[in-house]
Tab-separated table of C-alpha atoms in Angstrom:
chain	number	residue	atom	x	y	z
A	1	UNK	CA	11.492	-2.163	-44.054
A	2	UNK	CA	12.543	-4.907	-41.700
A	3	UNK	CA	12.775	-7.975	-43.931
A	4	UNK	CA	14.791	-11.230	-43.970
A	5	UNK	CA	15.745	-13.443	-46.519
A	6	UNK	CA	15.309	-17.050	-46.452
A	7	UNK	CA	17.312	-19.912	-47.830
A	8	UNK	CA	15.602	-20.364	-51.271
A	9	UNK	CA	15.464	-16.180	-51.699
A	10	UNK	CA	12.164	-15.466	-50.691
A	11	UNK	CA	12.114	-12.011	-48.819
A	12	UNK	CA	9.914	-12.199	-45.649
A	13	UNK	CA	8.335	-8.854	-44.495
A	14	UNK	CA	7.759	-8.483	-40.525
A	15	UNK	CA	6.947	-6.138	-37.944
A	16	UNK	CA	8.512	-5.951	-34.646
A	17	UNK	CA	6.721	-3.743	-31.651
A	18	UNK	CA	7.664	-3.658	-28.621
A	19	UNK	CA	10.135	-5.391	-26.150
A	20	UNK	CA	9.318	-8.545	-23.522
A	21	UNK	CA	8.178	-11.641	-24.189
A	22	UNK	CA	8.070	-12.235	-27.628
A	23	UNK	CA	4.296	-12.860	-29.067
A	24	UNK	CA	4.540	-14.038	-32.857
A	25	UNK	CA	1.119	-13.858	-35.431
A	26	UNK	CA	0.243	-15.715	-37.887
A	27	UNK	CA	-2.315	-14.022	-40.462
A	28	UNK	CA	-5.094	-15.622	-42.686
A	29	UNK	CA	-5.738	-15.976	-46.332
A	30	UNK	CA	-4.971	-13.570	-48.544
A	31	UNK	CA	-4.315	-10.896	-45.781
A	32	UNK	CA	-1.167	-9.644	-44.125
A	33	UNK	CA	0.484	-8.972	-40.722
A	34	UNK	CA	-1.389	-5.781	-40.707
A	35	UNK	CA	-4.377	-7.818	-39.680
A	36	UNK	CA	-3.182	-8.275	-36.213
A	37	UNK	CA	-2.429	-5.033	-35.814
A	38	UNK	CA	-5.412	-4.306	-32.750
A	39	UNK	CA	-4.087	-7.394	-30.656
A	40	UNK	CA	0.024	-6.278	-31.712
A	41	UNK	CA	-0.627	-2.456	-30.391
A	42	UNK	CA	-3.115	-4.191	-27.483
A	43	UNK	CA	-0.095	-6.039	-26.114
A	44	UNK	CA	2.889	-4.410	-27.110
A	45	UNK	CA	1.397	-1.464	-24.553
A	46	UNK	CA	1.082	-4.269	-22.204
A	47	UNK	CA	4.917	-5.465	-22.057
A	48	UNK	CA	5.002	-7.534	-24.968
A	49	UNK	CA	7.307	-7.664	-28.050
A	50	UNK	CA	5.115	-8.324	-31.133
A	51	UNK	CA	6.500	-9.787	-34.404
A	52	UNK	CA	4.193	-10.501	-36.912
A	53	UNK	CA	5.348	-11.387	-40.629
A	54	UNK	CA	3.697	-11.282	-44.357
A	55	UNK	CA	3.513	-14.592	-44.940
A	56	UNK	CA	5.347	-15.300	-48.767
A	57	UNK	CA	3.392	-14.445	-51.529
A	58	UNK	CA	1.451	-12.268	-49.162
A	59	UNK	CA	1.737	-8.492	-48.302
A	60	UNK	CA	4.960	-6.709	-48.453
A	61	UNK	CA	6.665	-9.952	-48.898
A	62	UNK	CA	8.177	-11.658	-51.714
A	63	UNK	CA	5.957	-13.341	-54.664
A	64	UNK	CA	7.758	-16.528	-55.017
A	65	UNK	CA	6.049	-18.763	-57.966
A	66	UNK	CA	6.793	-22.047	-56.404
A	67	UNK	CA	6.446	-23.352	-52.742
A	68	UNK	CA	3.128	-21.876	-51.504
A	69	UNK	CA	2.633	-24.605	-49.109
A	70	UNK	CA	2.341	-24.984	-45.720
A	71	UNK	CA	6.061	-26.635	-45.015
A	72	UNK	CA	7.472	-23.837	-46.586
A	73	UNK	CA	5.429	-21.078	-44.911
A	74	UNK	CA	6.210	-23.441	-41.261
A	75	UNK	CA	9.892	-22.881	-42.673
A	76	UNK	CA	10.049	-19.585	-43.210
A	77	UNK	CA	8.635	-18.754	-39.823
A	78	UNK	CA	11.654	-20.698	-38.360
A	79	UNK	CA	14.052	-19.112	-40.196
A	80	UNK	CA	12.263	-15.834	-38.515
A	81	UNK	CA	12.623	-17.226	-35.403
A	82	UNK	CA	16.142	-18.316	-35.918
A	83	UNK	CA	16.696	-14.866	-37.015
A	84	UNK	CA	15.623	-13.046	-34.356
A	85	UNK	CA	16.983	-15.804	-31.811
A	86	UNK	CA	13.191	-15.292	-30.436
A	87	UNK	CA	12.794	-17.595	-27.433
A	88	UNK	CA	10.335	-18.190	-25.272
A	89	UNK	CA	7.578	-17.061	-27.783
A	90	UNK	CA	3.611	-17.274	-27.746
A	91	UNK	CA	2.400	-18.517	-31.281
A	92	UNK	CA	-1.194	-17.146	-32.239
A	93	UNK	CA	-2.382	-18.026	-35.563
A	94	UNK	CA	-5.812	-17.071	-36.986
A	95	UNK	CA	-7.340	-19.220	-39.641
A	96	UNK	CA	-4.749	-20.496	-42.287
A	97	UNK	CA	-2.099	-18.715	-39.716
A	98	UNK	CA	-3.201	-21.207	-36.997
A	99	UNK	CA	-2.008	-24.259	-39.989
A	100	UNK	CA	1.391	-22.563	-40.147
A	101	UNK	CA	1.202	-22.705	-36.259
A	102	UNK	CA	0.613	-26.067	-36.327
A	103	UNK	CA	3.166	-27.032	-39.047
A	104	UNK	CA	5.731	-25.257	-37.418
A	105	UNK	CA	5.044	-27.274	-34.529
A	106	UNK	CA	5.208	-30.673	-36.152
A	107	UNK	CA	8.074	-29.767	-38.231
A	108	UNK	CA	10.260	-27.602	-35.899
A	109	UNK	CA	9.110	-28.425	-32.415
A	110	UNK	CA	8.418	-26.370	-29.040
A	111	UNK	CA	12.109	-25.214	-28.364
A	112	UNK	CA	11.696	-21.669	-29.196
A	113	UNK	CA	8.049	-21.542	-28.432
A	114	UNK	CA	6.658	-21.710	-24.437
A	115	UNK	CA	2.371	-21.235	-25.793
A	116	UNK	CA	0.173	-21.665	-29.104
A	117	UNK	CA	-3.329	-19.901	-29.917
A	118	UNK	CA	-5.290	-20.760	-32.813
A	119	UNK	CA	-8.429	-18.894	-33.863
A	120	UNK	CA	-10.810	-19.557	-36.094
A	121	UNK	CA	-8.144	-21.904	-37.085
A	122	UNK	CA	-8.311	-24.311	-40.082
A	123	UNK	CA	-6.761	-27.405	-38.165
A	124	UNK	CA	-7.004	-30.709	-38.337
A	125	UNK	CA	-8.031	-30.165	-42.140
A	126	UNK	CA	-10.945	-28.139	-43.840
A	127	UNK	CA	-11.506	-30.853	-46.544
A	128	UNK	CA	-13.869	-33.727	-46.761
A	129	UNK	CA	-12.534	-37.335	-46.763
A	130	UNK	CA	-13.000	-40.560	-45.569
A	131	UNK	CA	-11.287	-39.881	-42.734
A	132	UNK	CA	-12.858	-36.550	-42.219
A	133	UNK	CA	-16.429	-36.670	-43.363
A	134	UNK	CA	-17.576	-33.652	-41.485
A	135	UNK	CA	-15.194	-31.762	-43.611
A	136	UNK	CA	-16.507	-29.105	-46.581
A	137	UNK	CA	-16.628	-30.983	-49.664
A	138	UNK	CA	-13.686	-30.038	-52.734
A	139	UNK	CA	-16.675	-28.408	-54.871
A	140	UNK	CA	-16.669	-25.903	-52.333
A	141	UNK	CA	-12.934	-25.291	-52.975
A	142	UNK	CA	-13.017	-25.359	-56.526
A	143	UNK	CA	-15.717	-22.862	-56.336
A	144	UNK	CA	-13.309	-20.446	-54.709
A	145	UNK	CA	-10.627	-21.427	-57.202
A	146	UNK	CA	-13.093	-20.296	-60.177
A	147	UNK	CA	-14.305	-17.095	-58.712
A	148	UNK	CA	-10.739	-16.051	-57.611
A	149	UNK	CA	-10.262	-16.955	-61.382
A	150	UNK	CA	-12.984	-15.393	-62.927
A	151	UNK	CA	-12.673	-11.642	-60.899
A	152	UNK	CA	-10.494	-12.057	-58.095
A	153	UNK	CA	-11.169	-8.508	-56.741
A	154	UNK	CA	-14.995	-9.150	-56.372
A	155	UNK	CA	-14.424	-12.624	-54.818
A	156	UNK	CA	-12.594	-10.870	-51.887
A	157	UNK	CA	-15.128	-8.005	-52.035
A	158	UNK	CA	-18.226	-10.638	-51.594
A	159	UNK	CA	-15.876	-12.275	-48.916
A	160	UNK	CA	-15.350	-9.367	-47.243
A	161	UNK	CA	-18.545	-7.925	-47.412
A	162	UNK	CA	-20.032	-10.925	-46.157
A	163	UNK	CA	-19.118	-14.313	-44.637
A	164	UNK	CA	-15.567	-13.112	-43.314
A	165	UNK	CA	-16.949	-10.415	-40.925
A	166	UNK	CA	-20.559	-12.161	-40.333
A	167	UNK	CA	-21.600	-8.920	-42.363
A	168	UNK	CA	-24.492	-11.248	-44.100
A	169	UNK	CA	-25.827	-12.163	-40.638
A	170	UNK	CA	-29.749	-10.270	-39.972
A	171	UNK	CA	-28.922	-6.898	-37.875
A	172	UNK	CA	-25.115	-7.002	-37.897
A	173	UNK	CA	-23.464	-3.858	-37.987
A	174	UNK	CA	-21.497	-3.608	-40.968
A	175	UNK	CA	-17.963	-1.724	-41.269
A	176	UNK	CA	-17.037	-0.330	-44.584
A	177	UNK	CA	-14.105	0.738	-43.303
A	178	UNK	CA	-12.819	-3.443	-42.418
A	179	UNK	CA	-14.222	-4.192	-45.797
A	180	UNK	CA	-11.736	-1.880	-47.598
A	181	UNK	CA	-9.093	-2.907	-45.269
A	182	UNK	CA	-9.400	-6.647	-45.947
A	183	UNK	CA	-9.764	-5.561	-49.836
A	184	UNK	CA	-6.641	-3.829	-50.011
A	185	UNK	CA	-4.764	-6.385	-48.250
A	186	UNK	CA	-5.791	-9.080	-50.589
A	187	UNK	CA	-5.162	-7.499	-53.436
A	188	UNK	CA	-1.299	-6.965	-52.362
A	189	UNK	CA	-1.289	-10.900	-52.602
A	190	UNK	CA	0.570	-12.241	-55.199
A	191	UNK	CA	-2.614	-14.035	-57.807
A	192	UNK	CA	-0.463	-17.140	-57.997
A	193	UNK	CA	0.300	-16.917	-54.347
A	194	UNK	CA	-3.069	-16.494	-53.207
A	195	UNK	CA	-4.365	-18.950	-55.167
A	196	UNK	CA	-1.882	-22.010	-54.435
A	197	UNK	CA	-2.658	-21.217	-51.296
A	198	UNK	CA	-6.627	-22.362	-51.319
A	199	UNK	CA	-5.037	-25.774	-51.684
A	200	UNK	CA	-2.791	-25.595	-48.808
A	201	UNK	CA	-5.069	-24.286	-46.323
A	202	UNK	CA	-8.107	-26.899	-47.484
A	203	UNK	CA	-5.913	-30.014	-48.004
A	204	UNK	CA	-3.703	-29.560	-45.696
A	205	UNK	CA	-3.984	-32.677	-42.879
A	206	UNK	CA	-2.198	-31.195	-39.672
A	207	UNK	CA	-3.580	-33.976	-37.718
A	208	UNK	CA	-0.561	-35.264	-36.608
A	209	UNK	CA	0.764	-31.936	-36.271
A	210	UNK	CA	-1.479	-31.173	-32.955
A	211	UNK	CA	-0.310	-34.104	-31.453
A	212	UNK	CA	3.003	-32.973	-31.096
A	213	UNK	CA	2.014	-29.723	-29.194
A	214	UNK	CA	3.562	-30.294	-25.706
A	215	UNK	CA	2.671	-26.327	-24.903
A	216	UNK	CA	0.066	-25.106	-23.078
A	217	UNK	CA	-2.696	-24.363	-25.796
A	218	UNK	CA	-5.628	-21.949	-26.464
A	219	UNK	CA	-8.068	-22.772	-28.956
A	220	UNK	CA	-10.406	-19.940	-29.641
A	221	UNK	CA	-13.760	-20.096	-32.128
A	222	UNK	CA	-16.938	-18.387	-32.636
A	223	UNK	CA	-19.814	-20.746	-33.518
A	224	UNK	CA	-20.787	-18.495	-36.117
A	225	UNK	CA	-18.071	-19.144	-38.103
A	226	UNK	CA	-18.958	-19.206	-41.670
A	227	UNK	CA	-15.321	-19.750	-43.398
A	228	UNK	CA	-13.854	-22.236	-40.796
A	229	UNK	CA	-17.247	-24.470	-39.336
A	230	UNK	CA	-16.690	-24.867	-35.505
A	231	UNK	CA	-17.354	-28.425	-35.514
A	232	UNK	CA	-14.802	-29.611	-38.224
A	233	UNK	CA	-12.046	-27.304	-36.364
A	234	UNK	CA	-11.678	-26.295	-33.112
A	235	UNK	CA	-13.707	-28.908	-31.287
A	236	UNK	CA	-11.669	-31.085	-33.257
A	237	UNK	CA	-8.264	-29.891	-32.620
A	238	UNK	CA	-9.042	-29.543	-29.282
A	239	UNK	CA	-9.465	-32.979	-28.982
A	240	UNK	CA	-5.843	-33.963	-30.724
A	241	UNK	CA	-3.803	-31.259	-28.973
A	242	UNK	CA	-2.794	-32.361	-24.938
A	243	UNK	CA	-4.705	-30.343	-22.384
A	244	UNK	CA	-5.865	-28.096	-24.735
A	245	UNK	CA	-7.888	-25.172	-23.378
A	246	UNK	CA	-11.368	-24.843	-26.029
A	247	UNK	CA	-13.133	-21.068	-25.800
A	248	UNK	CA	-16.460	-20.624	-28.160
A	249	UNK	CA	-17.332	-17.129	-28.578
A	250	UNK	CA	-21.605	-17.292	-28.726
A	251	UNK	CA	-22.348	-15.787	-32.454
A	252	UNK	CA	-18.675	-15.054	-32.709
A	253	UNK	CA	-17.780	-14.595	-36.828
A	254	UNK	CA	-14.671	-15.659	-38.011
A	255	UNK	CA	-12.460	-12.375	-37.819
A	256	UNK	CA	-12.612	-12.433	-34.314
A	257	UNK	CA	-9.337	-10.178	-33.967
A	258	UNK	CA	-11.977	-7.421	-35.215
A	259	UNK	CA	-15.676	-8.411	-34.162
A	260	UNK	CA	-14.718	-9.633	-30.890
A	261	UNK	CA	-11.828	-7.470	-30.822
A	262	UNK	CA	-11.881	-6.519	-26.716
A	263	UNK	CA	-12.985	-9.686	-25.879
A	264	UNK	CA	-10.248	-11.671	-27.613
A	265	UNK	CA	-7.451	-8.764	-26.779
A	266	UNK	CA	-8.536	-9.612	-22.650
A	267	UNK	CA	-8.143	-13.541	-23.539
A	268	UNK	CA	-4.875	-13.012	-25.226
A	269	UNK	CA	-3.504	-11.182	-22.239
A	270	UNK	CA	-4.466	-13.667	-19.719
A	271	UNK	CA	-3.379	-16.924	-21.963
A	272	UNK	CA	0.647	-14.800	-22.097
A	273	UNK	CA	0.497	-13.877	-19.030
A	274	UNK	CA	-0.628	-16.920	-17.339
């Protein structure tokens, strides 16, 4: 397996398809790098080299018990890039992958990086303050925390099975096969892991983060997102990051990179190419 090992010990699973431009992912909560897979195999054809990593505590990667926060997972992504020596590189990140996006951003800068994508991304923060009041309130949050609790593997099943996907939505066509999937890969979380990491991609302020972008950005969201509310998000981040460029998919769910899968693969292409 292609790992690396980071300063504090922590062993950091990634793939690496491909050769060209580098094009790294960042993967949501509690899944893994395999749930980029359709836009890694989509552009690696295409002339790209894909790297996409198990975030820690996730996947294939180690279970440490401490440091499941965002500065560590922005950390261990540089010490991937470092790694590597990947230059150059288009950052996607999809929902608490577009926060470790962000953080690496504000903490490490644009040197290595030439382009950043966030969908259904949970920047500037997902939590209700003062400063925020169009945030989700932390009852929501500590619901999670007590069904995770209480039966983890049906909380990702009802996940799954509905507001992840838009399965719950009247007429959607529903997958049993991308239920499974995102089953499987959330079970290979560590249960600490997972769990620590509620609180880091809820509380998690990366306003300040966005305004140190200085890279041509593409913020994608469907505005039937039912885990990461369009208006609290995107159209928000869009607003903080420079020149950002804002696409709403129409009744677009939140895993975009598999219900919108050809149309987000096309705007991919043309945002690394471009």
């Amino acid at each position: 397996m292609n790992t690396i090992t980071t300063k504090d010990g922590t062993q950091i699973y990634f793939k690496d398809w491909g050769s060209g431009q580098p094009v790294v992912f960042s993967h949501g909560w509690p899944l893994t790098s395999d749930a980029w897979e359709a836009q890694m195999f989509f552009l690696a054809s295409r002339g790209f080299r894909c790297i996409a990593h198990d975030r820690r505590g996730h996947g294939r990667s180690s279970q440490p018990w401490n440091r499941n926060d965002m500065d560590a997972y922005a950390d261990d992504l540089e010490e991937l890039f470092e790694k590597l020596d990947l230059k150059n590189a288009v950052m996607i990140g999809h929902s608490t992958g577009g926060g470790e996006v962000a953080r690496f951003i504000g903490r490490h800068g644009t040197k290595r990086v030439s382009k950043a994508v966030l969908v259904g991304a949970v920047p500037p923060i997902m939590l209700k303050t003062a400063a925020n009041p169009g945030g989700l309130p932390m009852e929501v949050f500590d619901g999670f925390r007590k069904e995770y609790l209480t039966d983890r593997a049906q909380f990702f099943l009802d996940v799954a099975s509905g507001p992840f996907f838009g399965f719950n939505r009247p007429g959607a066509k529903v997958s049993k096969g991308l239920i499974h999937a995102w089953l499987m890969q959330g079970l290979m979380s560590g249960h600490k892991n997972a769990f620590d990491c509620i609180k880091a991609f809820s509380e998690t302020d990366f306003t300040e983060d966005l305004k140190k972008f200085d890279v041509p950005t593409l913020i994608i969201h469907g505005d039937d997102d039912q885990i990461v509310p369009i208006d609290a998000s995107a159209k928000l981040s869009a607003k903080l990051v420079k020149n950002a460029e804002l696409k709403i998919y129409p009744g677009g769910a939140h895993a975009l990179g598999d219900t919108s899968k050809e149309r987000l693969n096309q705007d991919l292409l043309a945002f690394a190419k471009g």
